Short mmCIF file of C-alpha atoms in Angstrom, two decimals:
data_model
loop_
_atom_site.label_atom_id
_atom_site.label_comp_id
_atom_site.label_asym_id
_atom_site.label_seq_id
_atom_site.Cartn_x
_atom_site.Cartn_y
_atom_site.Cartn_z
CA UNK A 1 -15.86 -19.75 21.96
CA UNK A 2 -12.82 -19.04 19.94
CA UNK A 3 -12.54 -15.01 18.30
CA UNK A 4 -10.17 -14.68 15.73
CA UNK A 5 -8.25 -11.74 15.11
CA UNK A 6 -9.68 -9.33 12.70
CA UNK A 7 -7.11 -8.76 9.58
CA UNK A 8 -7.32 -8.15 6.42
CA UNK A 9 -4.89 -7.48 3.60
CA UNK A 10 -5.18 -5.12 0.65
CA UNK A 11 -1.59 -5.37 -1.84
CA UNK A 12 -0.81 -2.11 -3.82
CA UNK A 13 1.49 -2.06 -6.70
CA UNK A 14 4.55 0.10 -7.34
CA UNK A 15 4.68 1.08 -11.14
CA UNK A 16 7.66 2.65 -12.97
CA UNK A 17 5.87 5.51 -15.03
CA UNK A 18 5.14 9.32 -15.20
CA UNK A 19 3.48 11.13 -12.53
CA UNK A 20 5.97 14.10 -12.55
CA UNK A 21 8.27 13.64 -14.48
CA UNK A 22 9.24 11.14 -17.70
CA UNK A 23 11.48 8.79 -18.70
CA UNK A 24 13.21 9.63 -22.04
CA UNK A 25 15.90 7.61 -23.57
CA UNK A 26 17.86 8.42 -27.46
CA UNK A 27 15.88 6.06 -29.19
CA UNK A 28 13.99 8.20 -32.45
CA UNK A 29 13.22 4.47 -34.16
CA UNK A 30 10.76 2.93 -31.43
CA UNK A 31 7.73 3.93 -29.02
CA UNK A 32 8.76 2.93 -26.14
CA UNK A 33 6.97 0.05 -24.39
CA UNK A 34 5.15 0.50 -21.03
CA UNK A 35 3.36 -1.79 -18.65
CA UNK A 36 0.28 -1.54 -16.29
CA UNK A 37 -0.49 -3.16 -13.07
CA UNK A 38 -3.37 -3.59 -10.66
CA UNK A 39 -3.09 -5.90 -7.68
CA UNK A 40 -5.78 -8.87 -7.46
CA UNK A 41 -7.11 -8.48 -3.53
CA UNK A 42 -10.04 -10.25 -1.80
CA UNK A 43 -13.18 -8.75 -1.05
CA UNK A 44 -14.26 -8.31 3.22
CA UNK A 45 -14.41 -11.04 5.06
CA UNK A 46 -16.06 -10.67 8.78
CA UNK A 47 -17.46 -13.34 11.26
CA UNK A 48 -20.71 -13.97 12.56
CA UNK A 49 -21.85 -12.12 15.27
CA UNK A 50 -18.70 -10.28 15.31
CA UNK A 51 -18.56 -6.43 16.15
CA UNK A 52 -18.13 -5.51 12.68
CA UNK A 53 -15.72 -5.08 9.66
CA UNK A 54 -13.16 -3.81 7.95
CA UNK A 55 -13.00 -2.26 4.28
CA UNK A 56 -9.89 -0.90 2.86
CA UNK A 57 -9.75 0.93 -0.75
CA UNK A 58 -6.16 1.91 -2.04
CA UNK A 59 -7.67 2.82 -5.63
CA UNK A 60 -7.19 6.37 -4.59
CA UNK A 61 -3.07 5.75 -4.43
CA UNK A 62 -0.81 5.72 -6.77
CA UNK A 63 2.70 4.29 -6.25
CA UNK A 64 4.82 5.28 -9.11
CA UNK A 65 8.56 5.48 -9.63
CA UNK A 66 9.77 8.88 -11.50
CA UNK A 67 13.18 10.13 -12.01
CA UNK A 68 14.55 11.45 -8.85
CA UNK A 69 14.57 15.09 -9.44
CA UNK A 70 17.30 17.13 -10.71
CA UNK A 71 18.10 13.58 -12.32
CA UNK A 72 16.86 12.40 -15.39
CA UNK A 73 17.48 8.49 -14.75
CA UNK A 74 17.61 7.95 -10.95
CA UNK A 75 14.68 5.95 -9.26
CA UNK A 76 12.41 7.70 -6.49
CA UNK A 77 8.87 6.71 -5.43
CA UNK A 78 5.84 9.73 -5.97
CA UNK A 79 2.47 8.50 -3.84
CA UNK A 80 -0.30 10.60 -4.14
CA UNK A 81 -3.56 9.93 -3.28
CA UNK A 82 -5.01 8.55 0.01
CA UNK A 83 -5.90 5.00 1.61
CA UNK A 84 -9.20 4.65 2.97
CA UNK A 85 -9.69 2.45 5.76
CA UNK A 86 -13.43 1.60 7.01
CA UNK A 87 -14.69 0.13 10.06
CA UNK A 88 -18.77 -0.89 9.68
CA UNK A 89 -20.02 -2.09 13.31
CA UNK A 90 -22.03 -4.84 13.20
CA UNK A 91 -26.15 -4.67 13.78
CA UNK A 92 -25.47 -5.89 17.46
CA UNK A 93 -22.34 -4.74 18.38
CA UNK A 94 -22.29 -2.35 21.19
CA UNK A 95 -23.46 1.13 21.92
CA UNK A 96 -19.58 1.78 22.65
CA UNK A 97 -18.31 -0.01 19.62
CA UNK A 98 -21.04 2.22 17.02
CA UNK A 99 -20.14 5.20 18.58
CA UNK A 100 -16.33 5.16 19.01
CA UNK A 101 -15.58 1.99 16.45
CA UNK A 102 -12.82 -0.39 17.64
CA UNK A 103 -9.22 0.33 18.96
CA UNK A 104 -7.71 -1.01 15.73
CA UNK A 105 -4.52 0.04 14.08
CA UNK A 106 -2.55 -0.37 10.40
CA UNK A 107 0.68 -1.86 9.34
CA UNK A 108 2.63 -2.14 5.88
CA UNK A 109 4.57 -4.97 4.79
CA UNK A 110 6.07 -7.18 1.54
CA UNK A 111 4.56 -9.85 -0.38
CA UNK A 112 8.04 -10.98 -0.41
CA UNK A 113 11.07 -10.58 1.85
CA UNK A 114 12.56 -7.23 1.24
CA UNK A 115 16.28 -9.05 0.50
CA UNK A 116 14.67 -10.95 -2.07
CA UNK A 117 12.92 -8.31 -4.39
CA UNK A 118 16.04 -6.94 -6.26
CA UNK A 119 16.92 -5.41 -9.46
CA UNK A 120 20.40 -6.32 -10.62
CA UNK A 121 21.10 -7.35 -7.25
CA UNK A 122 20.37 -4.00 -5.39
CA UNK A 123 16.83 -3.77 -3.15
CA UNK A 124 14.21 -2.29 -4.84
CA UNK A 125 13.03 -1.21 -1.45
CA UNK A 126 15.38 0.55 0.82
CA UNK A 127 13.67 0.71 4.28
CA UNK A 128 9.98 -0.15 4.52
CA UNK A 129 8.37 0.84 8.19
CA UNK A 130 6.10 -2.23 9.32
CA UNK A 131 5.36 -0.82 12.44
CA UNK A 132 1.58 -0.82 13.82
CA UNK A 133 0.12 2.90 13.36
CA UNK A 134 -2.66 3.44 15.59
CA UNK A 135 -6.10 4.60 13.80
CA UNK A 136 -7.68 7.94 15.31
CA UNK A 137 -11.23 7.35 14.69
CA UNK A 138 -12.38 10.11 16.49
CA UNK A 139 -14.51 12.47 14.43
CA UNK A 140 -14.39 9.98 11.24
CA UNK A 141 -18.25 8.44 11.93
CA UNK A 142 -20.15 8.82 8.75
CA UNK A 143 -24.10 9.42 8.19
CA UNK A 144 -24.40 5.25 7.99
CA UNK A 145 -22.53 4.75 11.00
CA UNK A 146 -19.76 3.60 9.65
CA UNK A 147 -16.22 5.07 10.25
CA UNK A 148 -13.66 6.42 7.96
CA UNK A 149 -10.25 7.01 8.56
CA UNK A 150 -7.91 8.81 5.58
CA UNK A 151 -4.05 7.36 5.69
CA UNK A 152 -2.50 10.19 3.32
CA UNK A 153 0.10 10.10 1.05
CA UNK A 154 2.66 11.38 3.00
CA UNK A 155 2.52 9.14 5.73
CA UNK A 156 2.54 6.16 2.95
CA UNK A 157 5.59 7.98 1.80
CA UNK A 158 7.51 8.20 5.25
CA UNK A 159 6.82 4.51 5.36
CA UNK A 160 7.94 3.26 2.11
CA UNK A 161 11.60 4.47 0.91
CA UNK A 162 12.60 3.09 -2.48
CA UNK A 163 16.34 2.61 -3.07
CA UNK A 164 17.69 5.06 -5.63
CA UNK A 165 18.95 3.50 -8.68
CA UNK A 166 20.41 5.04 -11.82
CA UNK A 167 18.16 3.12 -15.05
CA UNK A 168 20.35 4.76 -17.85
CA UNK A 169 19.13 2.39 -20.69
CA UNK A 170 15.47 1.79 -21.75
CA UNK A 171 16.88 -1.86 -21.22
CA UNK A 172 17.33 -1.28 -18.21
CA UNK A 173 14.39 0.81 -17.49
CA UNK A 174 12.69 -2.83 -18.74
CA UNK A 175 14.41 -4.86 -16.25
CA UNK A 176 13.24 -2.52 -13.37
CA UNK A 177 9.90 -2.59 -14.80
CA UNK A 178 9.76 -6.52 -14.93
CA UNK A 179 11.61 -6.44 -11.30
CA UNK A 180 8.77 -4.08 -9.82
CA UNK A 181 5.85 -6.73 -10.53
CA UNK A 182 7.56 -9.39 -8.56
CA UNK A 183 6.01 -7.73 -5.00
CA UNK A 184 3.85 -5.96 -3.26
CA UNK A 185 3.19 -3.68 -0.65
CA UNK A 186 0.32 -5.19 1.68
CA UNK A 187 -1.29 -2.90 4.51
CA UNK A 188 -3.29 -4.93 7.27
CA UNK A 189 -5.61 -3.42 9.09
CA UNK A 190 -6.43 -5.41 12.41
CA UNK A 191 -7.98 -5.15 15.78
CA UNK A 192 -5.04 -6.58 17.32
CA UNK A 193 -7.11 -10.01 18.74
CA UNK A 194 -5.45 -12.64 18.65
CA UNK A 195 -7.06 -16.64 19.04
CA UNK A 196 -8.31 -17.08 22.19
CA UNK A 197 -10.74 -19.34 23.67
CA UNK A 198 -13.51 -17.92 26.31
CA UNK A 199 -15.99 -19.27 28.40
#
């Protein structure tokens, strides 16, 4: 019997907009254009007979690039918000697995590599921590059995650092705009199996 390792991948988007501060440029003549994303993800996927699943909901983040402050045109990533991760044991899994869930742990990457997502040939991500972070479960089991466990925004933040780039036209405020929905940032959440074959 082959068990697959248990992964799955939910993309969040980094927007260029106001969470704490805005972006004004000298132009009386024009409202200045803006643009929304939302990343497209997958719902759960588990397999049968397995000890359970994963959920992951990032609708609580927000990603957003302000002016740095004290700056009025420098780039710097705000997160707020939380990541919710969710482990739901399976109908027969364990004893051991419904009350203390599954060692499991979470990781950030790129859609693309991080050399390759540029604006005007600079990285639009600085440094971006992929290692695994163990998940604490302890204390997270919920009334339904499930378990919860909060990833805030200020871990996302020591993980992600955003290169700091001076956007002194709204022209160029465009091209950073256009350059931001290139990527992603993905977070995996996974039980660390990998394919093996058993008895």
């Amino acid at each position: 019997m082959k068990k697959l390792s248990v992964i799955i991948a939910l993309a969040l988007c980094i927007t260029i907009g106001s969470v704490y501060a805005t972006w004004i440029y000298n132009e009386h003549n024009d409202v200045a254009d803006i643009t929304g994303s939302r990343a497209i993800t997958m719902t759960t996927a588990t397999y049968e007979g397995g000890l359970g699943s994963y959920e992951v909901t990032t609708a609580g983040l927000t990603l957003k690039v302000d002016p740095k402050a004290g700056t009025t045109h420098v780039t710097s990533l705000q997160v707020d918000g939380e990541i919710v991760i969710t482990f739901k044991p399976s109908q027969y899994a364990s004893d051991e697995v419904k009350n203390g869930a599954v060692a499991s742990t979470f990781a950030f990457s790129l859609s693309k590599d991080i050399n390759a997502w540029q604006y005007d040939g600079q990285n639009i991500i600085a440094e971006l921590d992929t290692a695994k972070h163990n998940i604490d479960w302890t204390g997270t089991k919920q009334a339904d059995g499930s378990f919860k466990y909060s990833v805030p925004a200020s871990v996302v933040a020591d993980c992600i650092k955003l290169s700091e780039i001076t956007l002194d036209t709204k022209t160029e405020y465009d091209a950073y705009d256009s350059a931001l929905t290139q990527a992603q940032v993905v977070i995996s959440i996974s039980d660390g199996v990998t394919a093996t074959t058993g008895a």
